[in-house]
Amino acid sequence: MISDQVREFFRLGHPLPSEDDDSEEGDEAFEEMTQALHAIEKPVTNEEATLLMECFGDDECFGLTWTLLHIVESAPLPPVTSQPPDGSNVWISRLWLRYQNSMSD
């Protein structure tokens, strides 16, 4: 099941914009995405985590991507459990690395 909050964030932040977007429209969209992301309650379901992984952009989006990563990681199962293909989004690769690190503890 996917919550309304996750659906709303997905609608607004798919994918998250680049930090290079310095337009007024970008500023307004960023504020709306920030509010929508913070409205998501943790833990998310595995299905929600899978959907939210599609929102990762190319950079940190002024820290918003780190918040998204922590929300994705709140799912009951690790969202990435096998090595992503070459050229995958850096954030998906980061989830893979964090999963690997958790297995060595």
Short mmCIF file of the N, C-alpha and C atoms (twelve columns), coordinates in Angstrom:
data_MODEL
# 
_entry.id   MODEL 
# 
loop_
_atom_site.group_PDB 
_atom_site.id 
_atom_site.type_symbol 
_atom_site.label_atom_id 
_atom_site.label_alt_id 
_atom_site.label_comp_id 
_atom_site.label_asym_id 
_atom_site.label_seq_id 
_atom_site.Cartn_x 
_atom_site.Cartn_y 
_atom_site.Cartn_z 
_atom_site.pdbx_PDB_model_num 
ATOM 1   N N  . MET A 1   0.842  -1.188 0.000   1 
ATOM 2   C CA . MET A 1   0.000  0.000  0.000   1 
ATOM 3   C C  . MET A 1   0.884  1.248  0.000   1 
ATOM 4   N N  . ILE A 2   0.457  2.227  -0.736  1 
ATOM 5   C CA . ILE A 2   1.213  3.477  -0.835  1 
ATOM 6   C C  . ILE A 2   0.367  4.595  -0.240  1 
ATOM 7   N N  . SER A 3   0.941  5.302  0.713   1 
ATOM 8   C CA . SER A 3   0.217  6.374  1.401   1 
ATOM 9   C C  . SER A 3   0.027  7.585  0.490   1 
ATOM 10  N N  . ASP A 4   -0.938 8.402  0.854   1 
ATOM 11  C CA . ASP A 4   -1.182 9.639  0.109   1 
ATOM 12  C C  . ASP A 4   0.034  10.556 0.165   1 
ATOM 13  N N  . GLN A 5   0.743  10.570 1.298   1 
ATOM 14  C CA . GLN A 5   1.920  11.434 1.446   1 
ATOM 15  C C  . GLN A 5   3.023  11.017 0.481   1 
ATOM 16  N N  . VAL A 6   3.235  9.714  0.341   1 
ATOM 17  C CA . VAL A 6   4.257  9.235  -0.588  1 
ATOM 18  C C  . VAL A 6   3.837  9.537  -2.024  1 
ATOM 19  N N  . ARG A 7   2.563  9.326  -2.340  1 
ATOM 20  C CA . ARG A 7   2.075  9.638  -3.691  1 
ATOM 21  C C  . ARG A 7   2.276  11.124 -4.024  1 
ATOM 22  N N  . GLU A 8   1.981  11.980 -3.049  1 
ATOM 23  C CA . GLU A 8   2.129  13.428 -3.285  1 
ATOM 24  C C  . GLU A 8   3.593  13.796 -3.492  1 
ATOM 25  N N  . PHE A 9   4.471  13.271 -2.664  1 
ATOM 26  C CA . PHE A 9   5.890  13.578 -2.855  1 
ATOM 27  C C  . PHE A 9   6.376  13.056 -4.202  1 
ATOM 28  N N  . PHE A 10  5.990  11.857 -4.563  1 
ATOM 29  C CA . PHE A 10  6.395  11.279 -5.842  1 
ATOM 30  C C  . PHE A 10  5.940  12.174 -6.987  1 
ATOM 31  N N  . ARG A 11  4.731  12.677 -6.883  1 
ATOM 32  C CA . ARG A 11  4.194  13.562 -7.924  1 
ATOM 33  C C  . ARG A 11  5.045  14.827 -8.048  1 
ATOM 34  N N  . LEU A 12  5.466  15.375 -6.917  1 
ATOM 35  C CA . LEU A 12  6.215  16.626 -6.912  1 
ATOM 36  C C  . LEU A 12  7.708  16.452 -7.191  1 
ATOM 37  N N  . GLY A 13  8.277  15.356 -6.728  1 
ATOM 38  C CA . GLY A 13  9.730  15.230 -6.743  1 
ATOM 39  C C  . GLY A 13  10.268 14.077 -7.540  1 
ATOM 40  N N  . HIS A 14  9.692  13.842 -8.692  1 
ATOM 41  C CA . HIS A 14  10.123 12.705 -9.506  1 
ATOM 42  C C  . HIS A 14  10.759 13.190 -10.789 1 
ATOM 43  N N  . PRO A 15  12.060 13.265 -10.900 1 
ATOM 44  C CA . PRO A 15  13.068 13.146 -9.842  1 
ATOM 45  C C  . PRO A 15  13.281 14.484 -9.145  1 
ATOM 46  N N  . LEU A 16  14.052 14.432 -8.055  1 
ATOM 47  C CA . LEU A 16  14.385 15.675 -7.355  1 
ATOM 48  C C  . LEU A 16  15.168 16.585 -8.290  1 
ATOM 49  N N  . PRO A 17  14.947 17.887 -8.209  1 
ATOM 50  C CA . PRO A 17  15.647 18.817 -9.101  1 
ATOM 51  C C  . PRO A 17  17.109 18.975 -8.708  1 
ATOM 52  N N  . SER A 18  17.863 19.475 -9.618  1 
ATOM 53  C CA . SER A 18  19.283 19.720 -9.389  1 
ATOM 54  C C  . SER A 18  19.483 20.991 -8.568  1 
ATOM 55  N N  . GLU A 19  20.571 21.032 -7.839  1 
ATOM 56  C CA . GLU A 19  20.941 22.253 -7.112  1 
ATOM 57  C C  . GLU A 19  21.256 23.386 -8.077  1 
ATOM 58  N N  . ASP A 20  21.492 23.077 -9.337  1 
ATOM 59  C CA . ASP A 20  21.810 24.096 -10.345 1 
ATOM 60  C C  . ASP A 20  20.586 24.906 -10.763 1 
ATOM 61  N N  . ASP A 21  19.381 24.444 -10.419 1 
ATOM 62  C CA . ASP A 21  18.157 25.161 -10.772 1 
ATOM 63  C C  . ASP A 21  17.985 26.330 -9.817  1 
ATOM 64  N N  . ASP A 22  18.282 27.531 -10.304 1 
ATOM 65  C CA . ASP A 22  18.165 28.716 -9.453  1 
ATOM 66  C C  . ASP A 22  16.995 29.618 -9.871  1 
ATOM 67  N N  . SER A 23  16.016 29.030 -10.526 1 
ATOM 68  C CA . SER A 23  14.863 29.806 -10.971 1 
ATOM 69  C C  . SER A 23  13.891 30.024 -9.816  1 
ATOM 70  N N  . GLU A 24  13.034 31.034 -9.956  1 
ATOM 71  C CA . GLU A 24  12.001 31.280 -8.947  1 
ATOM 72  C C  . GLU A 24  11.039 30.114 -8.856  1 
ATOM 73  N N  . GLU A 25  10.677 29.556 -10.004 1 
ATOM 74  C CA . GLU A 25  9.790  28.398 -10.016 1 
ATOM 75  C C  . GLU A 25  10.442 27.226 -9.278  1 
ATOM 76  N N  . GLY A 26  11.759 27.076 -9.457  1 
ATOM 77  C CA . GLY A 26  12.491 26.014 -8.778  1 
ATOM 78  C C  . GLY A 26  12.474 26.189 -7.271  1 
ATOM 79  N N  . ASP A 27  12.589 27.439 -6.811  1 
ATOM 80  C CA . ASP A 27  12.545 27.712 -5.369  1 
ATOM 81  C C  . ASP A 27  11.193 27.348 -4.778  1 
ATOM 82  N N  . GLU A 28  10.137 27.720 -5.476  1 
ATOM 83  C CA . GLU A 28  8.787  27.399 -4.999  1 
ATOM 84  C C  . GLU A 28  8.560  25.883 -4.992  1 
ATOM 85  N N  . ALA A 29  8.999  25.218 -6.040  1 
ATOM 86  C CA . ALA A 29  8.840  23.766 -6.126  1 
ATOM 87  C C  . ALA A 29  9.637  23.077 -5.025  1 
ATOM 88  N N  . PHE A 30  10.831 23.598 -4.732  1 
ATOM 89  C CA . PHE A 30  11.671 23.012 -3.691  1 
ATOM 90  C C  . PHE A 30  10.972 23.092 -2.333  1 
ATOM 91  N N  . GLU A 31  10.374 24.223 -2.041  1 
ATOM 92  C CA . GLU A 31  9.655  24.379 -0.770  1 
ATOM 93  C C  . GLU A 31  8.500  23.400 -0.665  1 
ATOM 94  N N  . GLU A 32  7.768  23.251 -1.752  1 
ATOM 95  C CA . GLU A 32  6.633  22.328 -1.765  1 
ATOM 96  C C  . GLU A 32  7.111  20.879 -1.603  1 
ATOM 97  N N  . MET A 33  8.203  20.518 -2.277  1 
ATOM 98  C CA . MET A 33  8.755  19.169 -2.158  1 
ATOM 99  C C  . MET A 33  9.273  18.910 -0.749  1 
ATOM 100 N N  . THR A 34  9.909  19.909 -0.157  1 
ATOM 101 C CA . THR A 34  10.430 19.765 1.206   1 
ATOM 102 C C  . THR A 34  9.293  19.460 2.168   1 
ATOM 103 N N  . GLN A 35  8.225  20.213 2.081   1 
ATOM 104 C CA . GLN A 35  7.074  19.984 2.959   1 
ATOM 105 C C  . GLN A 35  6.466  18.600 2.722   1 
ATOM 106 N N  . ALA A 36  6.360  18.214 1.463   1 
ATOM 107 C CA . ALA A 36  5.772  16.913 1.140   1 
ATOM 108 C C  . ALA A 36  6.654  15.768 1.646   1 
ATOM 109 N N  . LEU A 37  7.971  15.917 1.530   1 
ATOM 110 C CA . LEU A 37  8.873  14.872 1.989   1 
ATOM 111 C C  . LEU A 37  8.809  14.728 3.505   1 
ATOM 112 N N  . HIS A 38  8.779  15.839 4.201   1 
ATOM 113 C CA . HIS A 38  8.726  15.798 5.663   1 
ATOM 114 C C  . HIS A 38  7.362  15.319 6.188   1 
ATOM 115 N N  . ALA A 39  6.358  15.273 5.324   1 
ATOM 116 C CA . ALA A 39  5.041  14.772 5.728   1 
ATOM 117 C C  . ALA A 39  4.981  13.242 5.700   1 
ATOM 118 N N  . ILE A 40  5.974  12.608 5.081   1 
ATOM 119 C CA . ILE A 40  5.987  11.145 4.997   1 
ATOM 120 C C  . ILE A 40  6.382  10.575 6.351   1 
ATOM 121 N N  . GLU A 41  5.557  9.657  6.841   1 
ATOM 122 C CA . GLU A 41  5.833  9.035  8.130   1 
ATOM 123 C C  . GLU A 41  6.677  7.780  7.943   1 
ATOM 124 N N  . LYS A 42  7.673  7.639  8.817   1 
ATOM 125 C CA . LYS A 42  8.507  6.443  8.810   1 
ATOM 126 C C  . LYS A 42  7.955  5.460  9.827   1 
ATOM 127 N N  . PRO A 43  8.132  4.206  9.617   1 
ATOM 128 C CA . PRO A 43  8.781  3.593  8.457   1 
ATOM 129 C C  . PRO A 43  7.833  3.539  7.252   1 
ATOM 130 N N  . VAL A 44  8.435  3.556  6.074   1 
ATOM 131 C CA . VAL A 44  7.659  3.385  4.860   1 
ATOM 132 C C  . VAL A 44  7.575  1.899  4.541   1 
ATOM 133 N N  . THR A 45  6.648  1.530  3.709   1 
ATOM 134 C CA . THR A 45  6.543  0.132  3.286   1 
ATOM 135 C C  . THR A 45  7.615  -0.157 2.238   1 
ATOM 136 N N  . ASN A 46  7.837  -1.428 1.979   1 
ATOM 137 C CA . ASN A 46  8.796  -1.809 0.929   1 
ATOM 138 C C  . ASN A 46  8.350  -1.264 -0.428  1 
ATOM 139 N N  . GLU A 47  7.057  -1.305 -0.669  1 
ATOM 140 C CA . GLU A 47  6.514  -0.791 -1.924  1 
ATOM 141 C C  . GLU A 47  6.752  0.723  -2.041  1 
ATOM 142 N N  . GLU A 48  6.557  1.439  -0.945  1 
ATOM 143 C CA . GLU A 48  6.797  2.892  -0.949  1 
ATOM 144 C C  . GLU A 48  8.271  3.186  -1.172  1 
ATOM 145 N N  . ALA A 49  9.148  2.417  -0.526  1 
ATOM 146 C CA . ALA A 49  10.590 2.628  -0.695  1 
ATOM 147 C C  . ALA A 49  10.991 2.445  -2.149  1 
ATOM 148 N N  . THR A 50  10.446 1.420  -2.789  1 
ATOM 149 C CA . THR A 50  10.747 1.170  -4.200  1 
ATOM 150 C C  . THR A 50  10.302 2.342  -5.063  1 
ATOM 151 N N  . LEU A 51  9.124  2.861  -4.801  1 
ATOM 152 C CA . LEU A 51  8.620  4.010  -5.546  1 
ATOM 153 C C  . LEU A 51  9.487  5.246  -5.298  1 
ATOM 154 N N  . LEU A 52  9.821  5.492  -4.040  1 
ATOM 155 C CA . LEU A 52  10.603 6.682  -3.693  1 
ATOM 156 C C  . LEU A 52  12.009 6.656  -4.287  1 
ATOM 157 N N  . MET A 53  12.559 5.469  -4.517  1 
ATOM 158 C CA . MET A 53  13.896 5.397  -5.116  1 
ATOM 159 C C  . MET A 53  13.929 6.015  -6.514  1 
ATOM 160 N N  . GLU A 54  12.778 6.095  -7.147  1 
ATOM 161 C CA . GLU A 54  12.709 6.722  -8.469  1 
ATOM 162 C C  . GLU A 54  12.863 8.242  -8.389  1 
ATOM 163 N N  . CYS A 55  12.824 8.788  -7.188  1 
ATOM 164 C CA . CYS A 55  12.899 10.245 -7.013  1 
ATOM 165 C C  . CYS A 55  14.328 10.755 -6.883  1 
ATOM 166 N N  . PHE A 56  15.295 9.871  -6.722  1 
ATOM 167 C CA . PHE A 56  16.671 10.345 -6.582  1 
ATOM 168 C C  . PHE A 56  17.119 11.054 -7.848  1 
ATOM 169 N N  . GLY A 57  17.707 12.238 -7.648  1 
ATOM 170 C CA . GLY A 57  18.257 12.994 -8.761  1 
ATOM 171 C C  . GLY A 57  19.758 12.786 -8.845  1 
ATOM 172 N N  . ASP A 58  20.434 13.774 -9.413  1 
ATOM 173 C CA . ASP A 58  21.872 13.646 -9.645  1 
ATOM 174 C C  . ASP A 58  22.736 14.235 -8.543  1 
ATOM 175 N N  . ASP A 59  22.149 15.055 -7.672  1 
ATOM 176 C CA . ASP A 59  22.959 15.672 -6.619  1 
ATOM 177 C C  . ASP A 59  22.192 15.644 -5.299  1 
ATOM 178 N N  . GLU A 60  22.660 16.392 -4.329  1 
ATOM 179 C CA . GLU A 60  22.063 16.350 -2.991  1 
ATOM 180 C C  . GLU A 60  20.786 17.179 -2.851  1 
ATOM 181 N N  . CYS A 61  20.473 17.981 -3.841  1 
ATOM 182 C CA . CYS A 61  19.272 18.822 -3.815  1 
ATOM 183 C C  . CYS A 61  19.179 19.557 -2.473  1 
ATOM 184 N N  . PHE A 62  20.276 20.211 -2.119  1 
ATOM 185 C CA . PHE A 62  20.357 21.019 -0.895  1 
ATOM 186 C C  . PHE A 62  20.021 20.219 0.363   1 
ATOM 187 N N  . GLY A 63  20.429 18.950 0.379   1 
ATOM 188 C CA . GLY A 63  20.209 18.097 1.541   1 
ATOM 189 C C  . GLY A 63  18.932 17.289 1.502   1 
ATOM 190 N N  . LEU A 64  18.026 17.614 0.610   1 
ATOM 191 C CA . LEU A 64  16.744 16.904 0.543   1 
ATOM 192 C C  . LEU A 64  16.942 15.428 0.171   1 
ATOM 193 N N  . THR A 65  17.951 15.155 -0.639  1 
ATOM 194 C CA . THR A 65  18.201 13.778 -1.044  1 
ATOM 195 C C  . THR A 65  18.608 12.913 0.138   1 
ATOM 196 N N  . TRP A 66  19.348 13.480 1.087   1 
ATOM 197 C CA . TRP A 66  19.724 12.702 2.277   1 
ATOM 198 C C  . TRP A 66  18.479 12.342 3.104   1 
ATOM 199 N N  . THR A 67  17.551 13.268 3.199   1 
ATOM 200 C CA . THR A 67  16.298 12.978 3.907   1 
ATOM 201 C C  . THR A 67  15.559 11.855 3.197   1 
ATOM 202 N N  . LEU A 68  15.499 11.937 1.885   1 
ATOM 203 C CA . LEU A 68  14.850 10.893 1.095   1 
ATOM 204 C C  . LEU A 68  15.536 9.549  1.319   1 
ATOM 205 N N  . LEU A 69  16.857 9.527  1.322   1 
ATOM 206 C CA . LEU A 69  17.598 8.293  1.533   1 
ATOM 207 C C  . LEU A 69  17.247 7.655  2.880   1 
ATOM 208 N N  . HIS A 70  17.178 8.473  3.924   1 
ATOM 209 C CA . HIS A 70  16.856 7.939  5.252   1 
ATOM 210 C C  . HIS A 70  15.419 7.411  5.311   1 
ATOM 211 N N  . ILE A 71  14.520 8.054  4.601   1 
ATOM 212 C CA . ILE A 71  13.140 7.567  4.550   1 
ATOM 213 C C  . ILE A 71  13.092 6.228  3.818   1 
ATOM 214 N N  . VAL A 72  13.786 6.122  2.691   1 
ATOM 215 C CA . VAL A 72  13.832 4.876  1.937   1 
ATOM 216 C C  . VAL A 72  14.412 3.758  2.805   1 
ATOM 217 N N  . GLU A 73  15.445 4.072  3.562   1 
ATOM 218 C CA . GLU A 73  16.086 3.062  4.409   1 
ATOM 219 C C  . GLU A 73  15.231 2.652  5.607   1 
ATOM 220 N N  . SER A 74  14.143 3.355  5.860   1 
ATOM 221 C CA . SER A 74  13.280 2.993  6.987   1 
ATOM 222 C C  . SER A 74  12.365 1.815  6.667   1 
ATOM 223 N N  . ALA A 75  12.333 1.379  5.414   1 
ATOM 224 C CA . ALA A 75  11.490 0.247  5.020   1 
ATOM 225 C C  . ALA A 75  11.950 -1.017 5.747   1 
ATOM 226 N N  . PRO A 76  11.045 -1.974 5.944   1 
ATOM 227 C CA . PRO A 76  11.405 -3.202 6.664   1 
ATOM 228 C C  . PRO A 76  12.551 -3.985 6.013   1 
ATOM 229 N N  . LEU A 77  12.576 -4.012 4.685   1 
ATOM 230 C CA . LEU A 77  13.636 -4.725 3.971   1 
ATOM 231 C C  . LEU A 77  14.569 -3.727 3.303   1 
ATOM 232 N N  . PRO A 78  15.853 -4.058 3.191   1 
ATOM 233 C CA . PRO A 78  16.775 -3.155 2.494   1 
ATOM 234 C C  . PRO A 78  16.297 -2.930 1.062   1 
ATOM 235 N N  . PRO A 79  16.310 -1.691 0.598   1 
ATOM 236 C CA . PRO A 79  15.786 -1.406 -0.741  1 
ATOM 237 C C  . PRO A 79  16.697 -1.877 -1.870  1 
ATOM 238 N N  . VAL A 80  17.997 -1.999 -1.608  1 
ATOM 239 C CA . VAL A 80  18.944 -2.440 -2.636  1 
ATOM 240 C C  . VAL A 80  19.795 -3.547 -2.023  1 
ATOM 241 N N  . THR A 81  19.665 -4.760 -2.556  1 
ATOM 242 C CA . THR A 81  20.404 -5.897 -1.995  1 
ATOM 243 C C  . THR A 81  21.310 -6.576 -3.017  1 
ATOM 244 N N  . SER A 82  21.437 -5.990 -4.184  1 
ATOM 245 C CA . SER A 82  22.374 -6.498 -5.175  1 
ATOM 246 C C  . SER A 82  23.013 -5.302 -5.871  1 
ATOM 247 N N  . GLN A 83  24.193 -5.549 -6.394  1 
ATOM 248 C CA . GLN A 83  24.949 -4.460 -7.002  1 
ATOM 249 C C  . GLN A 83  24.205 -3.892 -8.206  1 
ATOM 250 N N  . PRO A 84  23.988 -2.578 -8.194  1 
ATOM 251 C CA . PRO A 84  23.311 -1.950 -9.337  1 
ATOM 252 C C  . PRO A 84  24.196 -2.001 -10.582 1 
ATOM 253 N N  . PRO A 85  23.597 -1.977 -11.750 1 
ATOM 254 C CA . PRO A 85  24.391 -1.984 -12.980 1 
ATOM 255 C C  . PRO A 85  25.254 -0.730 -13.096 1 
ATOM 256 N N  . ASP A 86  26.338 -0.831 -13.836 1 
ATOM 257 C CA . ASP A 86  27.185 0.337  -14.104 1 
ATOM 258 C C  . ASP A 86  26.323 1.453  -14.672 1 
ATOM 259 N N  . GLY A 87  26.604 2.668  -14.231 1 
ATOM 260 C CA . GLY A 87  25.869 3.831  -14.713 1 
ATOM 261 C C  . GLY A 87  24.585 4.107  -13.949 1 
ATOM 262 N N  . SER A 88  24.329 3.328  -12.897 1 
ATOM 263 C CA . SER A 88  23.128 3.565  -12.083 1 
ATOM 264 C C  . SER A 88  23.252 4.884  -11.343 1 
ATOM 265 N N  . ASN A 89  22.131 5.392  -10.918 1 
ATOM 266 C CA . ASN A 89  22.104 6.626  -10.132 1 
ATOM 267 C C  . ASN A 89  23.024 6.476  -8.923  1 
ATOM 268 N N  . VAL A 90  23.769 7.528  -8.629  1 
ATOM 269 C CA . VAL A 90  24.738 7.503  -7.534  1 
ATOM 270 C C  . VAL A 90  24.076 7.185  -6.191  1 
ATOM 271 N N  . TRP A 91  22.832 7.591  -6.021  1 
ATOM 272 C CA . TRP A 91  22.132 7.357  -4.755  1 
ATOM 273 C C  . TRP A 91  21.709 5.901  -4.615  1 
ATOM 274 N N  . ILE A 92  21.398 5.248  -5.709  1 
ATOM 275 C CA . ILE A 92  21.097 3.819  -5.677  1 
ATOM 276 C C  . ILE A 92  22.382 3.060  -5.347  1 
ATOM 277 N N  . SER A 93  23.482 3.488  -5.939  1 
ATOM 278 C CA . SER A 93  24.776 2.874  -5.624  1 
ATOM 279 C C  . SER A 93  25.145 3.104  -4.167  1 
ATOM 280 N N  . ARG A 94  24.808 4.263  -3.649  1 
ATOM 281 C CA . ARG A 94  25.087 4.557  -2.233  1 
ATOM 282 C C  . ARG A 94  24.257 3.648  -1.321  1 
ATOM 283 N N  . LEU A 95  23.007 3.403  -1.668  1 
ATOM 284 C CA . LEU A 95  22.180 2.474  -0.896  1 
ATOM 285 C C  . LEU A 95  22.798 1.075  -0.903  1 
ATOM 286 N N  . TRP A 96  23.346 0.658  -2.043  1 
ATOM 287 C CA . TRP A 96  24.005 -0.641 -2.144  1 
ATOM 288 C C  . TRP A 96  25.223 -0.685 -1.217  1 
ATOM 289 N N  . LEU A 97  26.027 0.347  -1.243  1 
ATOM 290 C CA . LEU A 97  27.214 0.402  -0.391  1 
ATOM 291 C C  . LEU A 97  26.821 0.386  1.086   1 
ATOM 292 N N  . ARG A 98  25.802 1.129  1.448   1 
ATOM 293 C CA . ARG A 98  25.349 1.160  2.838   1 
ATOM 294 C C  . ARG A 98  24.815 -0.215 3.262   1 
ATOM 295 N N  . TYR A 99  24.154 -0.912 2.351   1 
ATOM 296 C CA . TYR A 99  23.685 -2.271 2.634   1 
ATOM 297 C C  . TYR A 99  24.880 -3.190 2.868   1 
ATOM 298 N N  . GLN A 100 25.872 -3.122 2.001   1 
ATOM 299 C CA . GLN A 100 27.075 -3.943 2.160   1 
ATOM 300 C C  . GLN A 100 27.744 -3.673 3.503   1 
ATOM 301 N N  . ASN A 101 27.861 -2.401 3.860   1 
ATOM 302 C CA . ASN A 101 28.490 -2.029 5.131   1 
ATOM 303 C C  . ASN A 101 27.710 -2.584 6.312   1 
ATOM 304 N N  . SER A 102 26.390 -2.594 6.211   1 
ATOM 305 C CA . SER A 102 25.577 -3.101 7.317   1 
ATOM 306 C C  . SER A 102 25.745 -4.606 7.500   1 
ATOM 307 N N  . MET A 103 26.086 -5.300 6.431   1 
ATOM 308 C CA . MET A 103 26.263 -6.743 6.507   1 
ATOM 309 C C  . MET A 103 27.602 -7.123 7.130   1 
ATOM 310 N N  . SER A 104 28.550 -6.201 7.157   1 
ATOM 311 C CA . SER A 104 29.872 -6.510 7.712   1 
ATOM 312 C C  . SER A 104 29.963 -6.213 9.196   1 
ATOM 313 N N  . ASP A 105 28.912 -5.652 9.780   1 
ATOM 314 C CA . ASP A 105 28.934 -5.339 11.213  1 
ATOM 315 C C  . ASP A 105 28.747 -6.555 12.066  1 
# 
